[in-house]
mmCIF file of C-alpha atoms in Angstrom:
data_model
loop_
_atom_site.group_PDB
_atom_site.id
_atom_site.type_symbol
_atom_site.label_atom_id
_atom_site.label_comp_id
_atom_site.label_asym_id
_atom_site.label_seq_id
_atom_site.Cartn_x
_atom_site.Cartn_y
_atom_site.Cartn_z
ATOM 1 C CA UNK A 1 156.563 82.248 80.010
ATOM 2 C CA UNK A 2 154.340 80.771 77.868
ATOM 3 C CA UNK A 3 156.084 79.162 74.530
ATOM 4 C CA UNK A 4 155.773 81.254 71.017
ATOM 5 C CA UNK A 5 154.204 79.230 69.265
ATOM 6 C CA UNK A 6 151.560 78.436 71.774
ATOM 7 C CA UNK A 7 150.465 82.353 71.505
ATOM 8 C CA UNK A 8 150.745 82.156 68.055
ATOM 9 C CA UNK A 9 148.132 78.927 67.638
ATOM 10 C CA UNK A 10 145.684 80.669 69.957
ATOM 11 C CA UNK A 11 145.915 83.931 68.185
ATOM 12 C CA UNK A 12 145.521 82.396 64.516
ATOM 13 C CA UNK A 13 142.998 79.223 65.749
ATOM 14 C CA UNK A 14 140.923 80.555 68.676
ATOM 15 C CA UNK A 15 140.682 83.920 68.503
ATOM 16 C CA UNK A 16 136.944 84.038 67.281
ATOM 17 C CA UNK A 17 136.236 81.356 69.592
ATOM 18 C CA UNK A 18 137.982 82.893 73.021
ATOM 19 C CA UNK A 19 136.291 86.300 71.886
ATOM 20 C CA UNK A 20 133.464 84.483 72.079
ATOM 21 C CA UNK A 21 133.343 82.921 75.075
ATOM 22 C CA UNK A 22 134.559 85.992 77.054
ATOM 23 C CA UNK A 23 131.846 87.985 75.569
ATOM 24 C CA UNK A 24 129.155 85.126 76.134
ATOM 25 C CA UNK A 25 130.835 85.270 79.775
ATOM 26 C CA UNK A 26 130.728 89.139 80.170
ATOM 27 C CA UNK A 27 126.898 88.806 79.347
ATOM 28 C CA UNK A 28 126.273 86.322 81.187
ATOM 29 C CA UNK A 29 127.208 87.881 84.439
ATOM 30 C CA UNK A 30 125.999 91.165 83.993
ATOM 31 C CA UNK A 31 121.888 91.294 84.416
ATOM 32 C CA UNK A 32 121.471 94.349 82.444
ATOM 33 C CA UNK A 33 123.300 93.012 79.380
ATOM 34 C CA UNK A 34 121.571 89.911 79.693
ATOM 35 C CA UNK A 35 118.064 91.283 79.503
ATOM 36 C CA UNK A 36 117.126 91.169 83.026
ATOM 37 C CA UNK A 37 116.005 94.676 84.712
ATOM 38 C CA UNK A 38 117.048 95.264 87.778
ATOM 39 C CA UNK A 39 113.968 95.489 90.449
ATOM 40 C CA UNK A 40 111.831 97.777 90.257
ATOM 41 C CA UNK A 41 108.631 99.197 93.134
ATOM 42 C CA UNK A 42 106.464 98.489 89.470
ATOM 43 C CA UNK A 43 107.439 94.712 89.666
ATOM 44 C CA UNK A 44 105.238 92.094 92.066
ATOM 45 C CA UNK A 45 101.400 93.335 91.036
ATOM 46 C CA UNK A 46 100.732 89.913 90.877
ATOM 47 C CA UNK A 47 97.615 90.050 92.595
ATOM 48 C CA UNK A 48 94.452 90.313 90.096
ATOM 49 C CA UNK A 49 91.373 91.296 91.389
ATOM 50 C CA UNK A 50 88.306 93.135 89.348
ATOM 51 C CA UNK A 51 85.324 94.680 90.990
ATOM 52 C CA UNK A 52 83.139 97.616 90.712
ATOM 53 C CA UNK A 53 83.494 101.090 92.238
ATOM 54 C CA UNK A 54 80.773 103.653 93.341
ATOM 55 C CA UNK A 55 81.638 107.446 92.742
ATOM 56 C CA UNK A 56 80.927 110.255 94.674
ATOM 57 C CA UNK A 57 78.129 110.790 92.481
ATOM 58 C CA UNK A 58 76.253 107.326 93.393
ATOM 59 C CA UNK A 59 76.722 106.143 89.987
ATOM 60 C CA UNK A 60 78.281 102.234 89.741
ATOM 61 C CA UNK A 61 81.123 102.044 87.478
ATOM 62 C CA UNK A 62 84.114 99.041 86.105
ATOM 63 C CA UNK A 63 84.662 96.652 86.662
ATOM 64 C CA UNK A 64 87.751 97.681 87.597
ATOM 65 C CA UNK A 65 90.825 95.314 87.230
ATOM 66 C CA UNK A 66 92.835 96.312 90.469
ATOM 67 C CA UNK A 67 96.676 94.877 90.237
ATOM 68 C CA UNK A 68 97.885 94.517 93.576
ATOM 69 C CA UNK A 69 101.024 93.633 95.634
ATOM 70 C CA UNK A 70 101.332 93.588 99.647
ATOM 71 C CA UNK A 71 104.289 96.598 100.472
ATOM 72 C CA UNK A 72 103.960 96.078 104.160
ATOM 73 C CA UNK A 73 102.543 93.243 106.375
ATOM 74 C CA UNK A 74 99.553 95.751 107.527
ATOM 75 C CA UNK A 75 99.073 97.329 103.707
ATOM 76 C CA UNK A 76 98.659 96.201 100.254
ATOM 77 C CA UNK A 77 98.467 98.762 97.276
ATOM 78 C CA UNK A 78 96.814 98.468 94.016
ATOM 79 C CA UNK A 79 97.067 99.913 90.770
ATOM 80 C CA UNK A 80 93.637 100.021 88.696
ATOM 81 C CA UNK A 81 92.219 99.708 85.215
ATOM 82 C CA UNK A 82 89.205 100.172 83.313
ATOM 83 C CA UNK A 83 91.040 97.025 81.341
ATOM 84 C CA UNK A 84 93.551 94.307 81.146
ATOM 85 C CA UNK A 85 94.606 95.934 77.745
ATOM 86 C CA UNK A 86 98.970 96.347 78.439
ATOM 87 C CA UNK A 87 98.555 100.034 77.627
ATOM 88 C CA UNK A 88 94.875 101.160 79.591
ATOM 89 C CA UNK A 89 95.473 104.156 81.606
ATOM 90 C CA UNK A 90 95.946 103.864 85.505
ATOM 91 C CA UNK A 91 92.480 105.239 86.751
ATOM 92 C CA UNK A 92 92.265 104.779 90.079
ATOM 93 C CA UNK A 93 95.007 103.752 93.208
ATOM 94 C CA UNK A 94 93.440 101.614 96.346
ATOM 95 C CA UNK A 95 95.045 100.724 99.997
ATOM 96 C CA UNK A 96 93.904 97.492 101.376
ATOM 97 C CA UNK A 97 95.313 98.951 104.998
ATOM 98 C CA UNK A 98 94.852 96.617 108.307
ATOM 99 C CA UNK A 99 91.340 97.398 109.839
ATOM 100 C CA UNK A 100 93.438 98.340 113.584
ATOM 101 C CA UNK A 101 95.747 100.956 112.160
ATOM 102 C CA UNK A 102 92.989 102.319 109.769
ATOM 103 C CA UNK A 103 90.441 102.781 112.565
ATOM 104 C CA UNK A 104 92.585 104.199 115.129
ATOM 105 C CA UNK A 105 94.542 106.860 112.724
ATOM 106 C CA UNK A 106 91.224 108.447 110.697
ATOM 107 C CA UNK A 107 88.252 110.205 112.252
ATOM 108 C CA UNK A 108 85.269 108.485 111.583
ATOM 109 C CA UNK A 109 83.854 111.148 109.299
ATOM 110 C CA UNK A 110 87.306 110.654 107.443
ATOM 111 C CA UNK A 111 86.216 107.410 107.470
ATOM 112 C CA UNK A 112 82.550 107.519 106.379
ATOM 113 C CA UNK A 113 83.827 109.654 103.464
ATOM 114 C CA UNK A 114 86.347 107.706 102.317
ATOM 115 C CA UNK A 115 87.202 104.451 103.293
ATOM 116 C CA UNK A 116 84.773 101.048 103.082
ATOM 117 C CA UNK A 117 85.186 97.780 104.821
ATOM 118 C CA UNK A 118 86.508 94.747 102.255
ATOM 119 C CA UNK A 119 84.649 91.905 104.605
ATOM 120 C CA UNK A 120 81.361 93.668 103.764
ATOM 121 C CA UNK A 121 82.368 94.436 100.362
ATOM 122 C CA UNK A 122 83.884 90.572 99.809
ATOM 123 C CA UNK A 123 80.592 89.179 101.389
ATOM 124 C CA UNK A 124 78.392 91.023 99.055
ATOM 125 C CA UNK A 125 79.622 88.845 95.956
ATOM 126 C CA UNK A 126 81.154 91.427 94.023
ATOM 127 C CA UNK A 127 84.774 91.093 94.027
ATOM 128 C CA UNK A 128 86.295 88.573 92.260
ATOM 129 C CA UNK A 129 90.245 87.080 92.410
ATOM 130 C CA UNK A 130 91.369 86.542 88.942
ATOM 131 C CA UNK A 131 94.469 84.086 87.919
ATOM 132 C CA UNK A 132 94.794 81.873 90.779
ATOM 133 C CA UNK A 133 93.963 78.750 92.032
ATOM 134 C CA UNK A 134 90.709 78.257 94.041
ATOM 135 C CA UNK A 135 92.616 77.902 97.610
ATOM 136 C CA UNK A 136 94.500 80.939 96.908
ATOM 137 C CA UNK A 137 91.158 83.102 95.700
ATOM 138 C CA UNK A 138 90.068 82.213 99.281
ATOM 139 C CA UNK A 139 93.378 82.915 100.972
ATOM 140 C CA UNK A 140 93.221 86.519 99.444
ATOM 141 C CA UNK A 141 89.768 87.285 100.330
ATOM 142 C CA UNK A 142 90.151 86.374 103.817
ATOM 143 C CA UNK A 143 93.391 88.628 103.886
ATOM 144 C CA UNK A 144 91.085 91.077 102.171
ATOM 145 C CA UNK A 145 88.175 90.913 104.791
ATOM 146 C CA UNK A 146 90.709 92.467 107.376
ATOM 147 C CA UNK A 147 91.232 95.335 105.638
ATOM 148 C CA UNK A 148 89.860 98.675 105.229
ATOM 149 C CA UNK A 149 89.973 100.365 101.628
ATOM 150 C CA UNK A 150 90.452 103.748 100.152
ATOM 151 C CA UNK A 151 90.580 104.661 96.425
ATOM 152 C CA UNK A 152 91.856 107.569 94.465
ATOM 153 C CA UNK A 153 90.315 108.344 91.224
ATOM 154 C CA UNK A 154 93.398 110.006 89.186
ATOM 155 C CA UNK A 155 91.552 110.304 85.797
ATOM 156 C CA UNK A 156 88.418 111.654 85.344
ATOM 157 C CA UNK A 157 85.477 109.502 82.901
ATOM 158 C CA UNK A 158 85.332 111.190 79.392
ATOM 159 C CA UNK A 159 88.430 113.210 80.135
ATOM 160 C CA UNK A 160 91.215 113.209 77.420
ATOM 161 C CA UNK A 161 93.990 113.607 80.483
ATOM 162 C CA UNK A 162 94.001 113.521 84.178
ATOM 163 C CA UNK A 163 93.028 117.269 85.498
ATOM 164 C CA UNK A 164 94.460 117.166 88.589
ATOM 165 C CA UNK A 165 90.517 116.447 89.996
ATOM 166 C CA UNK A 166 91.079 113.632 92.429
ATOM 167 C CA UNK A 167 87.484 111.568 93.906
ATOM 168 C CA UNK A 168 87.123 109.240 96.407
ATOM 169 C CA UNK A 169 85.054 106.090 94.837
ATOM 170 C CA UNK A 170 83.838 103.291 97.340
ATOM 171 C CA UNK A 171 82.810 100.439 97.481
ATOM 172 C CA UNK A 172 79.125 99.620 95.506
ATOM 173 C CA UNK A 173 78.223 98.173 99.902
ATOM 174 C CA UNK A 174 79.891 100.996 101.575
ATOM 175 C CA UNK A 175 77.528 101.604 104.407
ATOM 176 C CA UNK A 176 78.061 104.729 106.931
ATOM 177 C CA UNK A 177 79.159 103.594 110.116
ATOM 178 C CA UNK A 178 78.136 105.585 113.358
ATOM 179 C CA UNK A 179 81.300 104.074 115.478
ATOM 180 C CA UNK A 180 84.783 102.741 114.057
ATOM 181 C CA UNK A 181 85.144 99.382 115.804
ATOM 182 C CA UNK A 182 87.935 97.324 115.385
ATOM 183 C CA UNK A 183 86.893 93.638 115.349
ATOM 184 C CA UNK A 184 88.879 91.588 117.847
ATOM 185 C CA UNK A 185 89.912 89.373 114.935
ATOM 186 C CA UNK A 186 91.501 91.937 113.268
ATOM 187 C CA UNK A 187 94.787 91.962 112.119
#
């Protein structure tokens, strides 16, 4: 089919250069091999967003650099820090969950125990949007304001490891409610 000494110029002449091309080619096309991970539920914590807790105990602590990332339209999740430092240890976990479905799935001492509102929290001054651009600071914190939030302490202050000893920090203007009411705007 194809003349001899065709296949014998490309085997003496190009071999290191077709060798490389397929290879470059094989890379190319394959994600893993060309560095890329595939997608992960750790990628898309874009959201950057530091603010101060209050612990069971009443004491203030943080700030606390919360890295968040909206799962479904009615809930955003956020992993938090003590630090921006790559390695700091994940301290805490908060739910930024749609006022509506919050207040009509928890009791309201489940409520007054562990959840706060974000519009009283984001009107008190204290949260701050990191890493974006003015507009979008104020497009999250409206977003925010609609939203009820619960936090899970994982790791204990001055302990070497988590303990399995899991608290419920709030916000520093949590405020006991005596009803849940759902505002009418509300998402």
């Amino acid at each position: 089919m194809w003349p001899h000494s065709f296949v014998e110029k490309i085997n003496r002449q190009n071999w290191p250069r077709l060798l490389a091309a397929f290879s470059a080619a094989i890379v190319a096309t394959c994600p893993v091999l060309a560095g890329e991970q595939p997608k992960s539920p750790a990628d898309g914590y874009n959201i950057h967003i530091v603010a101060p807790h209050r612990h069971e105990d009443g004491a203030v602590h943080g700030p606390y650099h919360h890295y968040c990332k909206p799962i479904k339209p009615e809930i955003m999740q956020c992993m938090i820090f003590l630090s921006t430092d790559p390695n700091a240890e994940l301290i805490e976990i908060e739910y930024f969950i749609d006022q509506k479905l919050v207040r009509s799935n928890v009791t309201l001492e489940q409520w007054n125990t562990h959840y706060h509102d974000h519009k009283v929290e984001v009107a008190s001054g204290r949260v701050q949007v990191l890493d974006v651009s003015p507009a979008k600071t104020k497009e999250i914190a409206e977003a925010a304001s609609k939203t009820d939030g619960i936090i899970f302490h994982l790791w204990p202050e001055g302990t070497k490891v988590p303990n399995g000893e899991v608290m419920f920090p709030t916000s520093i203007s949590h405020k006991p409610v005596t009803k849940l009411e759902i505002e009418k705007d509300a998402r």
